[in-house]
Coordinates of C-alpha atoms and ligand atoms in Angstrom, one line a residue:
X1 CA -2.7 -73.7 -76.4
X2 CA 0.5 -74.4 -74.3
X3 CA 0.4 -76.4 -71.2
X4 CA -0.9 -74.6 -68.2
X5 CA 2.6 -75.7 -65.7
X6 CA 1.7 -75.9 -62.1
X7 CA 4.5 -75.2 -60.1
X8 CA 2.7 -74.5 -56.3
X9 CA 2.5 -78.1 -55.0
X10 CA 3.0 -76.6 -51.5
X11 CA -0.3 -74.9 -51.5
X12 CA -1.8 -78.4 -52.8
X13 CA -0.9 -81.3 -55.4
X14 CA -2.9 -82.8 -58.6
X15 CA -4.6 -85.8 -57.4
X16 CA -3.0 -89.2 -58.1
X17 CA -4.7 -91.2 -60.5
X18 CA -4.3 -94.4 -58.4
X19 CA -5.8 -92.4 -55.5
X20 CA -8.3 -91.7 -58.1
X21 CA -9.2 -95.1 -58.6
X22 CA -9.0 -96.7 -55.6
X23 CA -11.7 -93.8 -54.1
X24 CA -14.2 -94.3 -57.2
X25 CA -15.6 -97.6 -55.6
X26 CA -16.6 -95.8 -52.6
X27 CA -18.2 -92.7 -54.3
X28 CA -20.4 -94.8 -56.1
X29 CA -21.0 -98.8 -54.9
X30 CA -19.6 -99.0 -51.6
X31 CA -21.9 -95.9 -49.9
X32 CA -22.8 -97.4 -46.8
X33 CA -22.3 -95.8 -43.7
X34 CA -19.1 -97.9 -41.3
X35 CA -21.2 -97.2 -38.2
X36 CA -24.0 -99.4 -39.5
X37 CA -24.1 -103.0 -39.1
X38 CA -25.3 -104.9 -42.1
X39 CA -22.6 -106.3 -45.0
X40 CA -23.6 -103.4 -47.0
X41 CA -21.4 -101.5 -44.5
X42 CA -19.0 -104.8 -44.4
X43 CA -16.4 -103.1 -47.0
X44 CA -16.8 -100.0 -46.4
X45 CA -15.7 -100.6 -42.7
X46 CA -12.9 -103.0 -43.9
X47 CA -11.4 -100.2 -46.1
X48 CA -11.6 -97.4 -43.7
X49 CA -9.5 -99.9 -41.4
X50 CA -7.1 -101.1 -44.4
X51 CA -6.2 -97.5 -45.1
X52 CA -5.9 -97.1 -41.3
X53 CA -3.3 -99.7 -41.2
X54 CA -1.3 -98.1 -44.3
X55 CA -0.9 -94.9 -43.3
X56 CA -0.2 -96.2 -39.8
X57 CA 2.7 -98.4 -41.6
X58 CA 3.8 -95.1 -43.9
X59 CA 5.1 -93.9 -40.6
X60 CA 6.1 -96.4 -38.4
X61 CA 2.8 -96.1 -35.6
X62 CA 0.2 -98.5 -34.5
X63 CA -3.4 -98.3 -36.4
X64 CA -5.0 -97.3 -33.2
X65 CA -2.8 -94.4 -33.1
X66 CA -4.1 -93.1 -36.8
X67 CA -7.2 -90.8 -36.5
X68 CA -9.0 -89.3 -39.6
X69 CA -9.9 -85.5 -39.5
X70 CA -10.7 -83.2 -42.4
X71 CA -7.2 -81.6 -43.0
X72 CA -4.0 -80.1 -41.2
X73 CA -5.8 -77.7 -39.8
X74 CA -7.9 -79.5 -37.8
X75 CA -5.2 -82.0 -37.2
X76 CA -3.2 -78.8 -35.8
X77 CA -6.0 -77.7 -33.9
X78 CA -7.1 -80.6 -32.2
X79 CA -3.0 -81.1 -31.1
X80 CA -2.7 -77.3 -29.3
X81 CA -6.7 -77.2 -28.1
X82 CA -7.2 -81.0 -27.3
X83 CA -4.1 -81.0 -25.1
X84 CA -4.2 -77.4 -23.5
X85 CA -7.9 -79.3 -22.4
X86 CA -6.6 -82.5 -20.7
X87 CA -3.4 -80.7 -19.2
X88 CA -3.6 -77.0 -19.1
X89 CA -0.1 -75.5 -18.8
X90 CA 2.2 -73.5 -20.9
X91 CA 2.8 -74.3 -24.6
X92 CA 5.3 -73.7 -26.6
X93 CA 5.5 -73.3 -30.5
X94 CA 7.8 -70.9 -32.7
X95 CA 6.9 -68.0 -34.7
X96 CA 7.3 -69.8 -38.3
X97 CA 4.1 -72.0 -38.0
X98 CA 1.8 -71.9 -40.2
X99 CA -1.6 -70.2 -39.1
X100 CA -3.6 -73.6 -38.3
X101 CA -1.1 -73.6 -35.1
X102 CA -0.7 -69.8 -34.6
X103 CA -4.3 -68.9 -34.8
X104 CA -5.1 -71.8 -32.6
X105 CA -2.6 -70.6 -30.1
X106 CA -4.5 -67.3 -30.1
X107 CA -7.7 -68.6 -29.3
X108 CA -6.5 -70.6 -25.7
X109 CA -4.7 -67.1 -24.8
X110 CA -8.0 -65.9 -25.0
X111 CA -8.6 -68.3 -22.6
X112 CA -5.9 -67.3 -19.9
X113 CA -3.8 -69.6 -21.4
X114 CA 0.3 -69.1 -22.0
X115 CA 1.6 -69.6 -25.5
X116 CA 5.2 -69.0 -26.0
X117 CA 6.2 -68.2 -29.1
X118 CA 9.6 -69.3 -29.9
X119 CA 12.5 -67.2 -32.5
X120 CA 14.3 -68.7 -35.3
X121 CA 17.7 -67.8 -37.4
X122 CA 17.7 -66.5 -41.0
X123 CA 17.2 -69.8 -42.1
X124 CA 14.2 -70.7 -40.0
X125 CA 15.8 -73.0 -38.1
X126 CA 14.0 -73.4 -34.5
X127 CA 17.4 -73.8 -32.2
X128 CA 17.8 -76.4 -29.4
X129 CA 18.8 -74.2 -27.0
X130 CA 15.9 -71.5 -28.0
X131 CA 13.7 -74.2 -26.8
X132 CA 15.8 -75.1 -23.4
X133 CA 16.0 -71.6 -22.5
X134 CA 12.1 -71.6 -22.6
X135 CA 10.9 -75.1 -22.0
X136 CA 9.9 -75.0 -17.9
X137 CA 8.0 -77.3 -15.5
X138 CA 5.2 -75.9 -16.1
X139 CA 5.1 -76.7 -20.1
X140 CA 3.2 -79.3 -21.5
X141 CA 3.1 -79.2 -25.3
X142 CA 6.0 -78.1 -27.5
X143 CA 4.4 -77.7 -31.2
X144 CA 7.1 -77.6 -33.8
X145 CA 6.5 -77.8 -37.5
X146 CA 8.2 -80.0 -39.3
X147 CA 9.1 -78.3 -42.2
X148 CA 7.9 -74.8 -43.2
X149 CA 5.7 -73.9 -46.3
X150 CA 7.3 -70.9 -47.5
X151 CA 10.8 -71.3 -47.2
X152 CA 10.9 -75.0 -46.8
X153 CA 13.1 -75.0 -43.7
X154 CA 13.1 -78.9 -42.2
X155 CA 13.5 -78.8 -38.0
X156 CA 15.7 -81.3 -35.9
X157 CA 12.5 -82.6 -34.7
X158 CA 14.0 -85.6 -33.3
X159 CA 16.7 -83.5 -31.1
X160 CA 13.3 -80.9 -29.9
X161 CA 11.3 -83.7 -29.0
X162 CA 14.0 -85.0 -26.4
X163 CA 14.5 -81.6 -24.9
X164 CA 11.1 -81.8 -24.7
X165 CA 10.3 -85.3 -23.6
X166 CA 12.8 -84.4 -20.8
X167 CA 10.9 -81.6 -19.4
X168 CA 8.0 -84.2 -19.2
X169 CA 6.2 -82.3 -22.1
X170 CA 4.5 -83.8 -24.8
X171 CA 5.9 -83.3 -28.7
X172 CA 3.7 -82.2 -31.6
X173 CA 4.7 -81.4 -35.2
X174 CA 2.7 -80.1 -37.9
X175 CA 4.1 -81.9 -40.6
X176 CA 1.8 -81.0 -43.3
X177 CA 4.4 -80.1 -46.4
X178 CA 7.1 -83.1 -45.3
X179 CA 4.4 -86.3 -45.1
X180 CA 5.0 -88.1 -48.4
X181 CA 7.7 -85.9 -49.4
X182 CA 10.6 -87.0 -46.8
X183 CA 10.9 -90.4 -45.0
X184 CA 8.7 -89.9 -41.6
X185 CA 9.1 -92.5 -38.8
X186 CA 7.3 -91.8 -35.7
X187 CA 9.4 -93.9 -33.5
X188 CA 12.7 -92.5 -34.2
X189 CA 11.4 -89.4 -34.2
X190 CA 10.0 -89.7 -30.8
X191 CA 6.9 -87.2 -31.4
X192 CA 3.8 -88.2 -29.3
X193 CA 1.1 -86.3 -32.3
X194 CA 1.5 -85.6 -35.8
X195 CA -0.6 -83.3 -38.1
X196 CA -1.1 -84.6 -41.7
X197 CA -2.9 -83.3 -45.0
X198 CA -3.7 -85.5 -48.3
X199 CA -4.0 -82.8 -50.1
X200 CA -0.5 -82.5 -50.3
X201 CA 0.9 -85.4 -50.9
X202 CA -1.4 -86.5 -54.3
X203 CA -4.6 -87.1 -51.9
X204 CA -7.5 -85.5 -52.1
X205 CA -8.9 -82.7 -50.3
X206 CA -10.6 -82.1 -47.3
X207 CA -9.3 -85.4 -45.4
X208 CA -5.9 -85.7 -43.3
X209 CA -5.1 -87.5 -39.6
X210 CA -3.5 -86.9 -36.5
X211 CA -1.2 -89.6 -34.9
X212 CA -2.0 -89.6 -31.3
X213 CA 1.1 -91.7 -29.4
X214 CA -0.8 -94.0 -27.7
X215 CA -0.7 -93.4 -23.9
X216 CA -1.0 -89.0 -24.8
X217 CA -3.2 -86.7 -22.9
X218 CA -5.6 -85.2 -24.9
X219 CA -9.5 -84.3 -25.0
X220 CA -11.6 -86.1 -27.5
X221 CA -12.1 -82.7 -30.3
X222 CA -15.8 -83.4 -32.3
X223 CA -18.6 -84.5 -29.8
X224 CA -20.8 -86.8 -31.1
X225 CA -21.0 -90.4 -32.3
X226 CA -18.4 -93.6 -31.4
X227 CA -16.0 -92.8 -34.7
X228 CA -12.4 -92.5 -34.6
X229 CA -12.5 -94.3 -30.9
X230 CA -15.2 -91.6 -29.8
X231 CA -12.5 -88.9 -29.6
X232 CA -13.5 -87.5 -33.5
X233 CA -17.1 -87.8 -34.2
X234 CA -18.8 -87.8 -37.7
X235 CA -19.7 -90.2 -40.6
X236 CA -16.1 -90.8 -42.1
X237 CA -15.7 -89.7 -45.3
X238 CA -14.7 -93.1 -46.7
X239 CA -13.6 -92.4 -50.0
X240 CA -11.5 -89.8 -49.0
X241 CA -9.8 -91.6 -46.2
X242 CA -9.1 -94.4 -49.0
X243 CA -7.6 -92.1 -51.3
X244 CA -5.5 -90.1 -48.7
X245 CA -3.8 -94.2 -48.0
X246 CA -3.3 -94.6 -51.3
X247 CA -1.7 -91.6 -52.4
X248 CA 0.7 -92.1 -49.3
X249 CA 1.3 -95.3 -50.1
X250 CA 2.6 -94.4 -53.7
X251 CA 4.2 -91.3 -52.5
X252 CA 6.1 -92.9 -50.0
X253 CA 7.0 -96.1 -52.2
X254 CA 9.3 -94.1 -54.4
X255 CA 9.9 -91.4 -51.7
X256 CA 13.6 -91.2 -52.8
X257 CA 13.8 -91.4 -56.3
X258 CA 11.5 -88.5 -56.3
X259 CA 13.5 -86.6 -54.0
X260 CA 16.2 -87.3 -56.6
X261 CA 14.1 -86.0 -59.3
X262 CA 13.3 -82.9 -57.3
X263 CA 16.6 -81.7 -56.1
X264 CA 18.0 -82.0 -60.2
X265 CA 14.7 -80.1 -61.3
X266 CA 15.8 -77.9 -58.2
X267 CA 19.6 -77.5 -59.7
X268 CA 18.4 -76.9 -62.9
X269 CA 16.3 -73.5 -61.8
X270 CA 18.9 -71.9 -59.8
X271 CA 21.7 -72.9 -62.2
X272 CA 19.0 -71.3 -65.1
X273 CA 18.9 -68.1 -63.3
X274 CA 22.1 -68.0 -62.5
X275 CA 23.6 -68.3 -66.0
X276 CA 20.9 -65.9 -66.9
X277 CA 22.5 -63.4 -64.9
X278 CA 19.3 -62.7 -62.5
X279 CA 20.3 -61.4 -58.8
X280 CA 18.3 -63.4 -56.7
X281 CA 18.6 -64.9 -53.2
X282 CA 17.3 -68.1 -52.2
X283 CA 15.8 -68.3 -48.5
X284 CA 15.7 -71.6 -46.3
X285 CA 17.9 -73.5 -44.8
X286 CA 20.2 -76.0 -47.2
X287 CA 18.2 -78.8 -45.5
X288 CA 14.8 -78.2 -46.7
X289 CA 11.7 -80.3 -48.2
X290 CA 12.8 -81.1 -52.0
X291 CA 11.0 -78.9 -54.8
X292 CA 10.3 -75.7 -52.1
X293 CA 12.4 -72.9 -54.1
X294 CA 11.7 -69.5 -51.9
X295 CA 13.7 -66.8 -53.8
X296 CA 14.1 -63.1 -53.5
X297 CA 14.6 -60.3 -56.4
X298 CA 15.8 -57.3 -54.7
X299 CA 13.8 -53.8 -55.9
X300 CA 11.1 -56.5 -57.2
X301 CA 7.1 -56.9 -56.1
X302 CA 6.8 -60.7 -55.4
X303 CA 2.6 -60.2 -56.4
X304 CA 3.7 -58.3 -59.4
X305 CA 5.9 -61.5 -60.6
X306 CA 3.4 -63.4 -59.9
X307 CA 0.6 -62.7 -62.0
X308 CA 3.1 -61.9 -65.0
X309 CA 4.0 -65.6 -64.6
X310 CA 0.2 -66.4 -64.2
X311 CA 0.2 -64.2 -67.9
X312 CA 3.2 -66.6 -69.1
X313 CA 1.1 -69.6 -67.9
X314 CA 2.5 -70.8 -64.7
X315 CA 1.4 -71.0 -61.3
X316 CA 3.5 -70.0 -58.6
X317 CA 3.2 -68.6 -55.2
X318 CA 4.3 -65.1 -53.7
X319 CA 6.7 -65.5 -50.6
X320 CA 4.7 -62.5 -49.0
X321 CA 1.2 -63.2 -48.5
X322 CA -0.3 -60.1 -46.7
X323 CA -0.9 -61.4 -42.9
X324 CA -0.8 -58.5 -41.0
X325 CA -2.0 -54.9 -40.8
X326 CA 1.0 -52.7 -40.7
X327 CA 2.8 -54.8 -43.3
X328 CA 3.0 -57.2 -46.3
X329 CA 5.6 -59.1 -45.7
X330 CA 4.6 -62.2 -44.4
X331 CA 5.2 -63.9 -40.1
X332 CA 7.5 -66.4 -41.8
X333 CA 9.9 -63.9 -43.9
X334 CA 10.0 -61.5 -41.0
X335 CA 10.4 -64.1 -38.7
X336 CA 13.9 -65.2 -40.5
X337 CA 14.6 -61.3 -40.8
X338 CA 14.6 -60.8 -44.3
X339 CA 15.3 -57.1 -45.3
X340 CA 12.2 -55.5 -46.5
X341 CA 13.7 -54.8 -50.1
X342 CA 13.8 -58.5 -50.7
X343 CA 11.0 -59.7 -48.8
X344 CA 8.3 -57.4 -50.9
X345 CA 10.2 -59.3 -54.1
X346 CA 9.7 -63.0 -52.7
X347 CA 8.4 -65.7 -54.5
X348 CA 7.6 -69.7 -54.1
X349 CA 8.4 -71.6 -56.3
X350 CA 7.2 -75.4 -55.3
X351 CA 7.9 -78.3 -58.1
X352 CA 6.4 -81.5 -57.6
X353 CA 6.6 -85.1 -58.7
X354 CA 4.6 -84.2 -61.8
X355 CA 7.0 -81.3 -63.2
X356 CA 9.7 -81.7 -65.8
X357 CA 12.5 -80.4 -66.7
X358 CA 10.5 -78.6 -69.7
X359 CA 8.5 -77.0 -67.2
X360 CA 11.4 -75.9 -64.9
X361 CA 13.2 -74.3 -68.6
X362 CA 10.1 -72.3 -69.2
X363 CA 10.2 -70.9 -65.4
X364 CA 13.4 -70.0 -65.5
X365 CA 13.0 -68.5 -69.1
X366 CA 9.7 -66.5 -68.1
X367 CA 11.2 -65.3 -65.1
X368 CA 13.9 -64.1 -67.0
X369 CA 11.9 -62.3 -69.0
X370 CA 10.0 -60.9 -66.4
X371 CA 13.0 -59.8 -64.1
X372 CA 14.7 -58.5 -67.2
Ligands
PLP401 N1 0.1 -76.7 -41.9 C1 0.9 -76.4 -42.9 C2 2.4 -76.4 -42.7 C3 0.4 -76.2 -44.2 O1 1.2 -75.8 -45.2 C4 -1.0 -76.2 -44.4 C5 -1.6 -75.9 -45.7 O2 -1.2 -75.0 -46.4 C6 -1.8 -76.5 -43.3 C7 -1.2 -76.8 -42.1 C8 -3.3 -76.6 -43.4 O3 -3.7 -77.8 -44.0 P1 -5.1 -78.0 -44.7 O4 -5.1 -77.2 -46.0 O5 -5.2 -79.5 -45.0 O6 -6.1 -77.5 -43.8

């Protein structure tokens, strides 16, 4: 049987095999709980701190500013609830998040609180002065994703998080899809949180962090026991945790070459189809994070492709993931205005470090084939 190809590392990546390793220890030996104080416990507290200080280096913050949660969508939540808790306010985010932020939004309106929700061009690019026209006194978190999952579209964070700082708001970005992927340095970036997901960057599941600028106003988001500095209660999930630090350690080690890598594989699909003829466009803005390929087939059905590929033996991703009741076309690809003809026919494409350019020959081929 041929090789299944895998070609949807935005909706999650194959586990590292170093990650692997290093979280095997802590599955099976090293079970002790952190909290507890016997050397039973001794490593399994000295490896929740090492990855602590890893990640914290993979992106340029302090180790008390790193705090474990189960994913990017807790991360996200904790960002728009926990601050809406300590400082009220207005925030601000834009329509393109992904539904972590937006349905979080929707349950503090629920509350009586303001969320404004802020447009984007056809490339889903979140304008400066979209976000000075709205930004007011009375604003006190700006939540801008980092880069977008469907179309790929990477935000001036840095220039957002000024406007922002000046207003005296804080900055959050959900920057789920661009961790490990593009170079992320807190500092220059000047964001006070971060959301973050191992899953997608060759971690495992079900663990990711928020970095919390030290100093930020925000309420503490699990009650319970002292863990994660009494502001995110519950056993950590040790092995996890391990394994998210050393997947972003690797990740982020050859963070260029495999952007390299990415962009050719990236070439080589759109130059594929091209050459085959096939009348496509491709969405996003031309700074975008590497591998994310959102493409259009006018007069096509985007779910219809997909499962044929799924018959060719590839896994993809359609661009228009039923989200609302009127429609199909999904917040994102009306959000960046897309016609309707070619948002029903959208498709994501999302190569990661483990694809080839055998892989990316067969896409193009069985697309072909199937658009043909
Ligand atoms: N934010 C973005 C941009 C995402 O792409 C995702 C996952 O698809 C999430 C948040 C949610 O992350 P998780 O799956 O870790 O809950």
């Amino acid at each position: 049987m041929e090789k299944y190809i895998y070609a949807d590392n935005a909706a999650t990546t194959r586990l590292d095999d170093d990650a692997f390793n290093a979280m095997k220890p802590y599955l099976l030996q090293e079970y002790g709980n952190a909290s507890q104080p016997y050397s039973f416990s001794r490593n399994v507290k000295s490896a929740i701190k090492d990855a602590r200080c890893t990640i914290a280096e993979c992106i340029n913050a302090n180790e008390d500013e790193i705090f474990f949660t189960s994913g990017g969508t807790e991360s996200d939540n904790w960002a728009i609830k926990g601050c809406n808790a300590a400082k009220g306010g207005t925030t601000i985010t834009s329509a393109i998040e992904h539904h972590a932020i937006l349905n979080a939004c929707k349950d503090i309106e629920k509350d009586g609180c303001c969320v404004k929700y802020l447009k984007v061009d056809n490339e889903g690019k979140v304008h400066a002065q979209t976000l000075r026209d709205a930004i007011t006194g009375d604003t006190s978190l700006v939540s801008i994703m980092f880069a977008n999952n469907e179309i790929g579209t990477i935000q001036d964070i840095e220039e957002l998080a000024k406007i922002t700082h000046e207003k005296g708001a804080n900055f959050h970005s959900d920057a789920v899809q661009a961790l490990g992927h593009v170079k992320i340095d807190v500092k220059e970036l000047g964001v006070d949180m971060l959301s973050a997901s191992a899953h997608k960057f060759n971690g495992p599941k079900g663990v990711g962090f928020l970095y919390i600028k030290k100093g930020t106003e925000i309420a503490r988001f699990i009650s319970g026991g002292m863990q994660e500095n009494g502001m995110r209660a519950g056993t950590e999930n040790t092995a996890a945790i391990v394994g998210m630090a050393a997947a972003l350690k690797k990740n982020c080690s050859v963070i260029d070459e495999t952007e390299k890598k990415l962009h050719k594989l990236e070439e080589a699909l759109i130059g594929g189809l091209r050459n085959n003829n096939i009348d496509f466009v491709r969405n996003g803005d031309d700074k975008r994070i590497p591998g994310n390929i959102s493409l259009s087939f006018p007069g096509e059905d985007g779910e219809a492709i997909l499962h044929r590929m799924d018959l060719n033996g590839i896994a993809i991703s359609t661009g228009s993931a039923c989200d609302s009741k009127n429609t199909n076309i999904s917040h994102v690809l009306q959000a960046i205005g897309l016609d309707e003809n070619l948002a029903h026919g959208t498709i994501r494409i999302s190569l990661g470090k483990y694809n080839t350019q055998d892989d990316v020959e067969k896409i193009v081929a069985a697309l072909t084939k199937i658009i043909k």
